[in-house]
Short mmCIF file of C-alpha atoms and ligand atoms in Angstrom, two decimals:
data_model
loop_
_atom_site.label_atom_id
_atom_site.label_comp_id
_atom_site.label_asym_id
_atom_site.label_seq_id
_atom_site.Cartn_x
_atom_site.Cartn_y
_atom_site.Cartn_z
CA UNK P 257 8.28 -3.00 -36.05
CA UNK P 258 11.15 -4.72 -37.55
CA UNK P 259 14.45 -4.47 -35.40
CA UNK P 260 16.48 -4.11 -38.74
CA UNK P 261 14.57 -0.70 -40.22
CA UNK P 262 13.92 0.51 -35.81
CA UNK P 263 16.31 2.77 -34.13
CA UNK P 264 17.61 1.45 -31.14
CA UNK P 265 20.91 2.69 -30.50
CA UNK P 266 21.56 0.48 -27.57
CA UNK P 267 24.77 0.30 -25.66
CA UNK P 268 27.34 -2.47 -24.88
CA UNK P 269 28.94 -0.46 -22.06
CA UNK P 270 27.80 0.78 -18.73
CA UNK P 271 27.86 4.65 -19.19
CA UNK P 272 30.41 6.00 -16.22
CA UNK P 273 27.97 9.02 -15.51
CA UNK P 274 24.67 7.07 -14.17
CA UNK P 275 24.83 6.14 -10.66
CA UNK P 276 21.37 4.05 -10.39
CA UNK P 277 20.41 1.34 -11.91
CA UNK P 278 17.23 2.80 -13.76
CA UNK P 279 19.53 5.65 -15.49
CA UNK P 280 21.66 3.16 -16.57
CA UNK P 281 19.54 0.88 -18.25
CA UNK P 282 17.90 3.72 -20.09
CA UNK P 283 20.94 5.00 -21.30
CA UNK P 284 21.79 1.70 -22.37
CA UNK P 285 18.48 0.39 -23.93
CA UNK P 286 18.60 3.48 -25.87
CA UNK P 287 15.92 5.28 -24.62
CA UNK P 288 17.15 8.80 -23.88
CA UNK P 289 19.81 10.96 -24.52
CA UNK P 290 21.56 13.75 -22.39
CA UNK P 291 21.71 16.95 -23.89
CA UNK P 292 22.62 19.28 -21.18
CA UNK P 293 22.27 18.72 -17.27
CA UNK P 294 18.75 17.12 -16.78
CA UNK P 295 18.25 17.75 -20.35
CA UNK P 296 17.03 14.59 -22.66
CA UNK P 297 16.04 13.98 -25.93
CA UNK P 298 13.66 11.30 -25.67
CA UNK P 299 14.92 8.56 -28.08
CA UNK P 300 11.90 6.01 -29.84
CA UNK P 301 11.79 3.30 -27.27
CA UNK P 302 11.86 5.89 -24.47
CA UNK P 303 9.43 8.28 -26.59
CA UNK P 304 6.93 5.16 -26.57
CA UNK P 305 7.09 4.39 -23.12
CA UNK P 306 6.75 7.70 -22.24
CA UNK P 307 3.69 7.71 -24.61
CA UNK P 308 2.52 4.62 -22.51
CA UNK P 309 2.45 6.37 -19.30
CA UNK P 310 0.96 9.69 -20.56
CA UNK P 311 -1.96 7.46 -22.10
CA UNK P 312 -2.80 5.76 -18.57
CA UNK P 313 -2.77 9.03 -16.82
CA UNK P 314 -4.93 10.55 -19.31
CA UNK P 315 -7.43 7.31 -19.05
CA UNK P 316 -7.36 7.46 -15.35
CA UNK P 317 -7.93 11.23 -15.13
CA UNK P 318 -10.65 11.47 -17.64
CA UNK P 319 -12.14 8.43 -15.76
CA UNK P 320 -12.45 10.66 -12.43
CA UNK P 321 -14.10 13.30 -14.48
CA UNK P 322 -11.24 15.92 -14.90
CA UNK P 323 -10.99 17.48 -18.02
CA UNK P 324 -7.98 17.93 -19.98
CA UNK P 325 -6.08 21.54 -21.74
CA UNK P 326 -3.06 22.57 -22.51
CA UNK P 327 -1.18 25.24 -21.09
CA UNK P 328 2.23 27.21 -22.05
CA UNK P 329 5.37 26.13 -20.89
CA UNK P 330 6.61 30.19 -21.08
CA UNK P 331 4.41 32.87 -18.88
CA UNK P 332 4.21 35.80 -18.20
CA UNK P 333 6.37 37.35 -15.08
CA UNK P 334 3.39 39.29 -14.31
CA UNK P 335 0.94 36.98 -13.33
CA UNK P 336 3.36 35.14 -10.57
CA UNK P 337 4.43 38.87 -9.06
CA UNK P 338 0.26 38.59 -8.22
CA UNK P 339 0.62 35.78 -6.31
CA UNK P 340 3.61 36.79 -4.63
CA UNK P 341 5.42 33.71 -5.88
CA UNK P 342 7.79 35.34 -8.59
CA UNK P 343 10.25 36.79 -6.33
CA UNK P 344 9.40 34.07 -3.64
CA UNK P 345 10.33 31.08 -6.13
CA UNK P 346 14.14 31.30 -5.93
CA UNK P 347 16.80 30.18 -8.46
CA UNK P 348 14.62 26.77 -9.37
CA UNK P 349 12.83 29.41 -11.68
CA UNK P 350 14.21 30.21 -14.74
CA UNK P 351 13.29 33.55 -15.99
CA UNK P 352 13.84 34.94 -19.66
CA UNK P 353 13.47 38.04 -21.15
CA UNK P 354 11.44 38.30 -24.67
CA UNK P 355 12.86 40.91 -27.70
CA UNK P 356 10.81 43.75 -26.04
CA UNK P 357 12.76 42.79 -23.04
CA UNK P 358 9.11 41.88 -21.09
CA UNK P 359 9.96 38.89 -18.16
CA UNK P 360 8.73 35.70 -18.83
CA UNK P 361 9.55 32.29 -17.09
CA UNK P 362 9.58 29.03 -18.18
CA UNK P 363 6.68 27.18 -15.49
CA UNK P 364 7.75 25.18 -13.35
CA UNK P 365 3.68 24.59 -12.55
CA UNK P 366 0.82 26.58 -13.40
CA UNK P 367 -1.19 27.86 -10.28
CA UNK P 368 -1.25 30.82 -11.11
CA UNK P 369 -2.29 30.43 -14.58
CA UNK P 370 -5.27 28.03 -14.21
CA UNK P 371 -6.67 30.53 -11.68
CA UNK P 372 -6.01 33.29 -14.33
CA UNK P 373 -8.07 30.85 -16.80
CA UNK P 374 -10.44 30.34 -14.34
CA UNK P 375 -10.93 33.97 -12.68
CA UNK P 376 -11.82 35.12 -16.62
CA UNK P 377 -14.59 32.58 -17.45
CA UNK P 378 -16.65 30.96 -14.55
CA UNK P 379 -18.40 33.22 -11.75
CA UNK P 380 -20.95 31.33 -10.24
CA UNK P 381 -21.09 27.94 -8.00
CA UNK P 382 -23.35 26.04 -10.24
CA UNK P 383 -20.46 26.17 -12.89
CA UNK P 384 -18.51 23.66 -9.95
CA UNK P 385 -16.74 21.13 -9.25
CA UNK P 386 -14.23 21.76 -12.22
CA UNK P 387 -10.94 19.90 -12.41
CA UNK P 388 -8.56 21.13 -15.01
CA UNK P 389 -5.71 18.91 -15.78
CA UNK P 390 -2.86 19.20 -18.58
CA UNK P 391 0.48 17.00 -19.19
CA UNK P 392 2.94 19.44 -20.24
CA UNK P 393 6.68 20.37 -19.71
CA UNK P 394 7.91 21.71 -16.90
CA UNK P 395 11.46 23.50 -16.06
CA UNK P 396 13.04 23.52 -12.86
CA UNK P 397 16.49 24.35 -12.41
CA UNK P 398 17.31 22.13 -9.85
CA UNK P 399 20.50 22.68 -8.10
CA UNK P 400 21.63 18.79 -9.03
CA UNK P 401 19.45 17.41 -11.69
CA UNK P 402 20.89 13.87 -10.87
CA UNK P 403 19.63 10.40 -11.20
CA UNK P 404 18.88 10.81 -15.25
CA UNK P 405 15.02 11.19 -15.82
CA UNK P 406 14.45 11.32 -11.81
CA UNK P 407 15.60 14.11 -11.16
CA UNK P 408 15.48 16.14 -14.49
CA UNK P 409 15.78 20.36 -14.79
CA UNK P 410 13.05 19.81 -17.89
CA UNK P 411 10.83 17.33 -17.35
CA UNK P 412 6.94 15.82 -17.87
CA UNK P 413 4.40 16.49 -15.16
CA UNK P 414 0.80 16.19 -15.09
CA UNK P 415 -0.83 18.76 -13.35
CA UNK P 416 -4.72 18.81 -12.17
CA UNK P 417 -6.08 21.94 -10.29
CA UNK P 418 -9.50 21.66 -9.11
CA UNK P 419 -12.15 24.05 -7.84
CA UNK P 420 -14.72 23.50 -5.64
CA UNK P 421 -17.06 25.84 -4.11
CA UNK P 422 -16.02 25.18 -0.20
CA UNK P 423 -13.37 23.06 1.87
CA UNK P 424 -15.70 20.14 2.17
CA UNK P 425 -16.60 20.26 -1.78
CA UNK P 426 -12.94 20.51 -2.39
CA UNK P 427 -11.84 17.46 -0.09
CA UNK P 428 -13.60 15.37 -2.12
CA UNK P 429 -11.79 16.25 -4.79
CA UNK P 430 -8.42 15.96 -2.90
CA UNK P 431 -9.90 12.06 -2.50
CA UNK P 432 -10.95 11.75 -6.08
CA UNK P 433 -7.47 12.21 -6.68
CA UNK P 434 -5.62 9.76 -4.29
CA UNK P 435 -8.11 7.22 -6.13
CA UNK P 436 -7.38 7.98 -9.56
CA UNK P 437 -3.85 8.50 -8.75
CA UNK P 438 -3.73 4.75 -6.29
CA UNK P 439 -5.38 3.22 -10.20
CA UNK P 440 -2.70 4.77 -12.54
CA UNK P 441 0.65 3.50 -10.62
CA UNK P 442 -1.42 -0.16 -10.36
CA UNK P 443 -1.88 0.23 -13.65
CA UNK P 444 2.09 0.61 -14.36
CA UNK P 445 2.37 -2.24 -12.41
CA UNK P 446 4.02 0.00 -9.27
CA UNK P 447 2.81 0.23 -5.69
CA UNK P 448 2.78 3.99 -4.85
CA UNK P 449 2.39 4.28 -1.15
CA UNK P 450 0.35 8.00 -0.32
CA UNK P 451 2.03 9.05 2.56
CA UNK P 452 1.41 12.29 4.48
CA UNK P 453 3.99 15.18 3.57
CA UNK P 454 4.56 18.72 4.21
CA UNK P 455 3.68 21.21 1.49
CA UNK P 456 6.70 23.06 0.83
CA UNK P 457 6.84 25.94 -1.97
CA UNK P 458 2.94 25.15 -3.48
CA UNK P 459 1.74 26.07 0.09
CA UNK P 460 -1.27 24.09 1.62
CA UNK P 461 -1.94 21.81 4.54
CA UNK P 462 -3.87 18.26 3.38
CA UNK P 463 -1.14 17.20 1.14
CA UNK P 464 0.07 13.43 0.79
CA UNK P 465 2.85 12.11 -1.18
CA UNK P 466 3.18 9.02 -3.71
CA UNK P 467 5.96 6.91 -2.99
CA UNK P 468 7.28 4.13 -5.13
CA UNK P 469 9.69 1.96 -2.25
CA UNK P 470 13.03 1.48 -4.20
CA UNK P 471 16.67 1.75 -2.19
CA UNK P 472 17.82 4.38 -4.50
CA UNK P 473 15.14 7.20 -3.23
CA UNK P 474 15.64 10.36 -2.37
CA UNK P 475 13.35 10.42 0.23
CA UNK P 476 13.70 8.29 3.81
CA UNK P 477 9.95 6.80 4.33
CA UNK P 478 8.54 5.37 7.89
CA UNK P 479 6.00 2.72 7.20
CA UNK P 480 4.23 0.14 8.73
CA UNK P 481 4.80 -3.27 6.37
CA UNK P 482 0.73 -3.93 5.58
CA UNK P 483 0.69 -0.78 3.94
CA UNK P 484 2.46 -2.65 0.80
CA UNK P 485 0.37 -5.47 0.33
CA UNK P 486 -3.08 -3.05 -0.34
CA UNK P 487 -4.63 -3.13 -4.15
CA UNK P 488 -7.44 -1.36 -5.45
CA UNK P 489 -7.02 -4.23 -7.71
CA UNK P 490 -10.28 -4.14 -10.41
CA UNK P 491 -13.04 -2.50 -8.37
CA UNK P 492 -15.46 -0.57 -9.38
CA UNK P 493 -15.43 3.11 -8.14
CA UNK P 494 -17.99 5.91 -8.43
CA UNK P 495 -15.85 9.05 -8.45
CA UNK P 496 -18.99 10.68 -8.10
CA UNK P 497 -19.93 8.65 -4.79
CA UNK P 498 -17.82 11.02 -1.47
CA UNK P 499 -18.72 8.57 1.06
CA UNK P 500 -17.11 5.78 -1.29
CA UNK P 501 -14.37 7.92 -2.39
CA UNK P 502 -13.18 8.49 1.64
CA UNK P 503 -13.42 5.60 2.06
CA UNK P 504 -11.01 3.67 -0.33
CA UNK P 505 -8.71 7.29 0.83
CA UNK P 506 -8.85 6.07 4.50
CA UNK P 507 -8.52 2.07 3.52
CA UNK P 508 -5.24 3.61 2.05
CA UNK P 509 -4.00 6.29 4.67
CA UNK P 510 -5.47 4.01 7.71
CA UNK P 511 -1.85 2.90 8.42
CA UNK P 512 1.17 4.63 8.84
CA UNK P 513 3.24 5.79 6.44
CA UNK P 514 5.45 8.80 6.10
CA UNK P 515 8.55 10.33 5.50
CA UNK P 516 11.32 12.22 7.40
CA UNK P 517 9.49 15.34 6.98
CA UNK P 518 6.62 14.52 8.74
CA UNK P 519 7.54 11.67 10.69
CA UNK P 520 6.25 11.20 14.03
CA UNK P 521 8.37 8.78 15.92
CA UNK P 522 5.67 7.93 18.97
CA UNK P 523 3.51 7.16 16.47
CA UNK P 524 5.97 4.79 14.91
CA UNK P 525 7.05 3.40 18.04
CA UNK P 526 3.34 2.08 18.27
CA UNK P 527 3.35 0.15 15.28
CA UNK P 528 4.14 -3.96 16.22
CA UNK P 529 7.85 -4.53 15.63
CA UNK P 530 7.93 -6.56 13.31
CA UNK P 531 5.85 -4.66 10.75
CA UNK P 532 7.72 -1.38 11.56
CA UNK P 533 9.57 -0.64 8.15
CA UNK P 534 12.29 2.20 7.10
CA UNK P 535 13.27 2.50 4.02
CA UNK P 536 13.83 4.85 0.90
CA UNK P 537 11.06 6.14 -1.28
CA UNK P 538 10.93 7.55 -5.23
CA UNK P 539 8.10 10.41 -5.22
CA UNK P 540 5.68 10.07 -7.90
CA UNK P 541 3.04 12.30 -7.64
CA UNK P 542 1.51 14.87 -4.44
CA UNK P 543 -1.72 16.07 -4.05
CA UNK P 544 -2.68 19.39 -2.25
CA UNK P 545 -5.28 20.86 -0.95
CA UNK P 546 -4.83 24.59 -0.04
CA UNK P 547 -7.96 26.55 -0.03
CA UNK P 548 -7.94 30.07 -0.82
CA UNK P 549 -3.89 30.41 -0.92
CA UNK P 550 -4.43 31.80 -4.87
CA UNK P 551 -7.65 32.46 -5.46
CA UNK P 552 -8.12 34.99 -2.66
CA UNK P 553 -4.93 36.99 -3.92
CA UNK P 554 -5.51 37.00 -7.73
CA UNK P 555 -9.83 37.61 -7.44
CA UNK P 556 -10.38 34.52 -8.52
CA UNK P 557 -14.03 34.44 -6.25
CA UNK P 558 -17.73 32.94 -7.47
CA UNK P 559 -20.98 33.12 -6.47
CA UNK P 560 -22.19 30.72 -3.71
CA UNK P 561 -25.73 29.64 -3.44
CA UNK P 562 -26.10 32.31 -0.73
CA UNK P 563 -25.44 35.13 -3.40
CA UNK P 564 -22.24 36.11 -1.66
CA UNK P 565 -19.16 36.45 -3.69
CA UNK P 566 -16.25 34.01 -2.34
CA UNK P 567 -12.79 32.82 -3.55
CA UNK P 568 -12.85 29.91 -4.74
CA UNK P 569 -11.40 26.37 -2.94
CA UNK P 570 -8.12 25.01 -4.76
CA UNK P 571 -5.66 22.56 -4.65
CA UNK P 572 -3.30 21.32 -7.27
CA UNK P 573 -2.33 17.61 -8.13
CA UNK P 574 0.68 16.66 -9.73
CA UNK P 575 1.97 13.32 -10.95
CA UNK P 576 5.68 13.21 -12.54
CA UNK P 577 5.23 11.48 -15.85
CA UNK P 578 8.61 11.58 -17.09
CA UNK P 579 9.85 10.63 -13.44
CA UNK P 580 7.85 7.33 -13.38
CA UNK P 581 9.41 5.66 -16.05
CA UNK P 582 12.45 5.39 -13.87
CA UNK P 583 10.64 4.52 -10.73
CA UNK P 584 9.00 1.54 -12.96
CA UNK P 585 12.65 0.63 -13.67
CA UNK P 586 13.99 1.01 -10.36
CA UNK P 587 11.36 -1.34 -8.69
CA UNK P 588 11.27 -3.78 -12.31
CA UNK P 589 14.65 -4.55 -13.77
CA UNK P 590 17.44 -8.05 -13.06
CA UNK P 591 20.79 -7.86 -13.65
CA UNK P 592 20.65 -8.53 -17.54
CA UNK P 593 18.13 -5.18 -17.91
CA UNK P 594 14.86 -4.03 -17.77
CA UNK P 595 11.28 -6.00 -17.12
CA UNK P 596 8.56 -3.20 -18.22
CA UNK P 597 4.81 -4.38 -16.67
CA UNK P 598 2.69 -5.44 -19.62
CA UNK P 599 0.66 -1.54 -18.99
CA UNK P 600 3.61 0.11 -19.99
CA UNK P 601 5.92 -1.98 -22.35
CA UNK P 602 6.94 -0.14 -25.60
CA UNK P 603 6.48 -3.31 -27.56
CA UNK P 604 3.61 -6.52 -26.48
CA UNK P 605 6.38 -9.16 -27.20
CA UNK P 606 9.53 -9.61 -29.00
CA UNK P 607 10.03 -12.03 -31.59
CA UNK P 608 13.54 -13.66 -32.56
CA UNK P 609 14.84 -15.36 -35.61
CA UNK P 610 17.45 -17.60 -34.48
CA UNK P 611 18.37 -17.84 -38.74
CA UNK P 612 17.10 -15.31 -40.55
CA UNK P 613 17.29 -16.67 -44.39
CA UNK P 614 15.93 -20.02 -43.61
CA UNK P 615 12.76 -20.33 -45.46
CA UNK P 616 10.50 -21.60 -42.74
CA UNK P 617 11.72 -19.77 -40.05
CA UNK P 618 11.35 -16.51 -41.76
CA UNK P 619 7.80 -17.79 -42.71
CA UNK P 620 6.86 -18.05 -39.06
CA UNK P 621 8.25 -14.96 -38.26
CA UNK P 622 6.23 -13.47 -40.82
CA UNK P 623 3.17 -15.24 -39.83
CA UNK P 624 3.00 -14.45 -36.39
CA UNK P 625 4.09 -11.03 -36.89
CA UNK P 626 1.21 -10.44 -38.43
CA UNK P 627 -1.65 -12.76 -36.32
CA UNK P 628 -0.03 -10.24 -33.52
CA UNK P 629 -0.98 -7.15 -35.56
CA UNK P 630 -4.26 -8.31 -36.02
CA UNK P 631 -5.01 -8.96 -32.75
CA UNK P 632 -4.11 -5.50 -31.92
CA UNK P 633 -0.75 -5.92 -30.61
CA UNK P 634 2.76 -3.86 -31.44
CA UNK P 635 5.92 -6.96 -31.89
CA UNK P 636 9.26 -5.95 -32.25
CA UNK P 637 11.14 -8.85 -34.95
CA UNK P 638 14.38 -9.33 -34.35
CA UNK P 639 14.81 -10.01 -38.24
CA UNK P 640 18.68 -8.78 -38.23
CA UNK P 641 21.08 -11.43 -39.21
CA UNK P 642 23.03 -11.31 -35.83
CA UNK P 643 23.71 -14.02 -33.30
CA UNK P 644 21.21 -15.64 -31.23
CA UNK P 645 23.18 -14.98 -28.13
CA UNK P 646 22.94 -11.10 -29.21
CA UNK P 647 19.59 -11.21 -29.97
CA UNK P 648 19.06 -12.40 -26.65
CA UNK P 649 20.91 -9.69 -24.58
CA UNK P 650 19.43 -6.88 -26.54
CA UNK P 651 15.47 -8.32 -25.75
CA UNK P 652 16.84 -8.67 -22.12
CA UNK P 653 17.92 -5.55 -21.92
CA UNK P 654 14.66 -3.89 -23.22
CA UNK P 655 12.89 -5.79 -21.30
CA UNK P 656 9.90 -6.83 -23.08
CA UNK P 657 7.68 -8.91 -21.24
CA UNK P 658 6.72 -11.85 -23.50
CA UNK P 659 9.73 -13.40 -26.09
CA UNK P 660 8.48 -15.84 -29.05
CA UNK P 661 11.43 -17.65 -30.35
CA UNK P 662 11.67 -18.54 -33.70
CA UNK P 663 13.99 -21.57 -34.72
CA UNK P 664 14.64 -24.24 -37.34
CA UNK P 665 14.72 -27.00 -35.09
CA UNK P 666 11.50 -26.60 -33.27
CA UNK P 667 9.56 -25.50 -36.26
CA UNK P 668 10.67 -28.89 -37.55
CA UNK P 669 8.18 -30.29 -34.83
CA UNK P 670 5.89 -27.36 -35.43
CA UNK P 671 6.96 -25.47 -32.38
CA UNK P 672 8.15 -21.92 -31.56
CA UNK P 673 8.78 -20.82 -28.03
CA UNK P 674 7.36 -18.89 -25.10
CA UNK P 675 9.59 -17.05 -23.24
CA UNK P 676 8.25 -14.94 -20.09
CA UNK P 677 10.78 -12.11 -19.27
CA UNK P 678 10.21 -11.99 -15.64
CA UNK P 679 10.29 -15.67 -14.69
CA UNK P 680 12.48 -16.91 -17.73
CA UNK P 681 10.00 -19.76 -18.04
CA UNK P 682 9.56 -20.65 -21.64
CA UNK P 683 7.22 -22.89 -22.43
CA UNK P 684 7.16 -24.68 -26.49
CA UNK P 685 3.76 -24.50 -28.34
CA UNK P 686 3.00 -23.85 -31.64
CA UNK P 687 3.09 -20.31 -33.63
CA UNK P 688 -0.82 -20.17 -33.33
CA UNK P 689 -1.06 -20.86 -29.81
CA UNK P 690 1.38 -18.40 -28.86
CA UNK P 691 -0.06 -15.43 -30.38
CA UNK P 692 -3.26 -16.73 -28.39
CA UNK P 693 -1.58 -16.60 -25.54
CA UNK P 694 0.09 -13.30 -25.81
CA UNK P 695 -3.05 -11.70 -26.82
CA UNK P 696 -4.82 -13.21 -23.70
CA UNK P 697 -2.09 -12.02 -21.09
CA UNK P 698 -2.86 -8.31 -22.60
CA UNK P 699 -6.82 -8.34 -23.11
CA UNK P 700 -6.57 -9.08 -19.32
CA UNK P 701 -4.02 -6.62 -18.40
P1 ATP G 15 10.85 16.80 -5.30
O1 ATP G 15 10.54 16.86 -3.83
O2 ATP G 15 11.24 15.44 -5.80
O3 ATP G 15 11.80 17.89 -5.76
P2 ATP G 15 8.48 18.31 -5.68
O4 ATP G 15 7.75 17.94 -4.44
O5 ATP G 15 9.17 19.59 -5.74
O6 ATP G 15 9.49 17.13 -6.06
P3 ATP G 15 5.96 18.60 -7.05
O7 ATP G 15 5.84 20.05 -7.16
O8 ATP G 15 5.18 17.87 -6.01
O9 ATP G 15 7.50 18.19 -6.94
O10 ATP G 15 5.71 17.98 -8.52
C1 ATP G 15 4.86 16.87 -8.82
C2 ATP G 15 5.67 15.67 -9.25
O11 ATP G 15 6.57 15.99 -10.31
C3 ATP G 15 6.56 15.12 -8.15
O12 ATP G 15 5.83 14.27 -7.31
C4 ATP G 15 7.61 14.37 -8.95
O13 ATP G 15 7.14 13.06 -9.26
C5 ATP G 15 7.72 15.16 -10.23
N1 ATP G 15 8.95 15.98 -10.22
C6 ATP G 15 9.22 17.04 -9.45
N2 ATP G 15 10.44 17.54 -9.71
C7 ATP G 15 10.96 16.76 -10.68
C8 ATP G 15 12.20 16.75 -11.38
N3 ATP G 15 13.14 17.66 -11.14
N4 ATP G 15 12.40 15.80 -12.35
C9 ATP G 15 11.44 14.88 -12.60
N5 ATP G 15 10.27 14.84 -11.96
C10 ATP G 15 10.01 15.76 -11.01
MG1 MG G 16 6.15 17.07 -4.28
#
């Protein structure tokens, strides 16, 4: 993409109305736009980020086997009054009323759909496990959407409801997902910490949170400091493999770590002193497992090998999509703008033009625009005929990982240069060798 025909309104000033950091620099780097209380239009750069994040959680869920659809975002009053939970939801709900005045609601998840899906088209064990997932909008009218994208009214979740024949069958699921889940933050370069929490609203008693550690989180977290330094790093997993499964979960949960709700202060007090950590929390995703809670209700019951009809085991997995792009920001950004992690970055690497119109610098730019594009990779040229100091800020400020700088002077040695956005090590090589290098940092990311 060329900078010149892009749209990237970014802005000069720090918008009054954002409080943290992350809102801020998306409002700034032109990402999103408010257009009603934790409303947004998602502008290009934040459309392909978002994009970015969807794709990883898609990868990582189809990895563990679950199987993607697509649900409404409007229902149908009538199937949460069989749960119980339309009049039990509260004012987070918001409820319409069609042209032949029948109730609808915008969902704020889909429990009780799935198991509607589900009740009409499997009956019998051997059709198990199933894991259902989709990525779709949800609208909660939160009391203060605050925070931009954190803490939105409409806003992206994926949302994965499996279905397992009994609790045991059904745990492994539950672990299937704090694997997957532990791989798609790593992969979006963030350290999500599961920590045990207490179910609230979806009901359920094995739940555990995913908390990003950033001091602008809503949520107070109790941990013991080794928790932090654990990575499933590139190992191979058999999400088909329970004993393996429970025990990367219990690698994971082994050590303390949770937050006010369920904290546990003797516990705490156990941990050695100096590894005994409080501090705030952004929550990224929750799994829960809670057994019959719908199923039973709404007849949502199969066959078990015994030839007795049983509801069917549940739980429902949620990771906020739209959410994590500000956690990336919140625990990735310096005080000139954002740093995206190479999984997520809207753009592989920027390139600048300190003088657009000289010959051979526009040559280069040319040429290694394109040796990128072969190689697979999306650049974003700075082509406009702005000042290099400019040029600089707004790259900064997007925060794209790798810079190549494109310049009269060094080409006159044959050089262009590296620029790293994280360490602001640049390193002078020529136009060849830094498309090589580029396009090895990403084959290994
Ligand atoms: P919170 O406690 O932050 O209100 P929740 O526990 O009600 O969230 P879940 O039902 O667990 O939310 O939804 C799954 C995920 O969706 C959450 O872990 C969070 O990352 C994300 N999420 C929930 N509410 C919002 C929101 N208002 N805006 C953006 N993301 C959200
Ligand atoms: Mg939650």
């Amino acid at each position: 993409m060329r900078l010149s025909r892009y749209f990237l309104p970014v802005l000069k000033e720090n918008p009054a109305e954002a409080q943290i950091v992350s809102h801020r620099l998306m409002l700034r780097a032109g990402m999103i736009k408010q257009q009603a209380a934790g409303i947004y239009s998602w502008l290009p750069l934040g459309y392909k980020v978002l994009r970015r994040v969807e794709t990883i959680v898609h990868e990582e869920q189809q990895r563990a086997g679950h199987i993607p659809l697509l649900m409404p975002t409007l229902q149908p009053a009538d199937l949460w009054r069989e749960s119980g939970r339309y009049d039990d939801y509260g004012q987070e709900m918001l409820r319409i009323r069609d042209r032949q005045d029948r109730e609808m609601l915008y969902g704020p998840t889909n429990e009780e759909m799935i198991t509607d899906i589900f009740r009409s088209h499997v009956a019998s064990y051997r059709d198990l496990p199933l894991t259902l997932y989709h990525i779709q909008w949800k609208f909660r009218d939160e009391l203060r959407p605050r925070f931009g994208v954190m803490r939105g009214r409409e806003f992206l979740m994926k949302d994965g409801y499996t279905f397992d024949v009994d609790r045991e069958a059904a745990m492994h699921a539950y672990n299937r997902h704090m694997v997957s889940y532990l791989r798609t933050y790593e992969r979006m370069g963030l350290t999500a910490i599961p920590m045990r929490a207490a179910s609230g609203p979806i009901g359920g008693d094995d739940t555990h949170e995913f908390l990003v550690l950033a001091p602008t989180g809503e949520s107070e977290v109790f941990y013991d400091e080794a928790v932090t330094t654990l990575r499933l790093g590139n190992r191979q997993i058999d999400y088909d493999d329970r004993a393996a499964v429970a025990e990367i979960c219990a690698e994971f949960t082994r050590l303390y770590a949770r937050t006010d709700e369920t904290h546990d202060p003797a516990l705490f007090a156990a941990i050695p002193e100096t590894q005994r950590k409080v501090g705030r929390g952004i929550e990224v995703g929750q799994i829960f497992y809670f057994g019959t809670k719908y199923s039973a209700p709404m007849g949502a019951t199969i066959t078990n090998a015994a030839g007795e009809r049983v509801a069917v085991h549940m739980g429902s997995h949620g990771i906020g999509v739209s959410r994590l792009l500000g956690a990336i920001i919140e625990a990735s950004h310096d005080d000139r703008g954002i740093i995206w992690p190479e999984g997520v970055t809207p753009f592989h690497a920027a390139i600048v033009n300190l003088k657009p119109g000289d010959a051979a610098a526009d040559a280069a730019c040319e040429t290694i625009y394109g040796l990128l594009r072969e190689r697979g990779l999306e650049p974003l040229y700075d082509d406009r005929d702005a000042r290099a100091g400019e040029k600089f800020a707004t790259m900064d400020l997007i925060g794209l990982p790798w810079r190549i700088t494109v310049g009269p002077r060094g080409l006159a040695g044959g050089k262009v240069e590296l620029t790293s956005r994280r360490t602001g090590d640049s390193e002078e090589m020529s136009p060849e060798a830094a498309v090589a290098r580029v396009a090895e940092i990403y084959a290994g990311s």
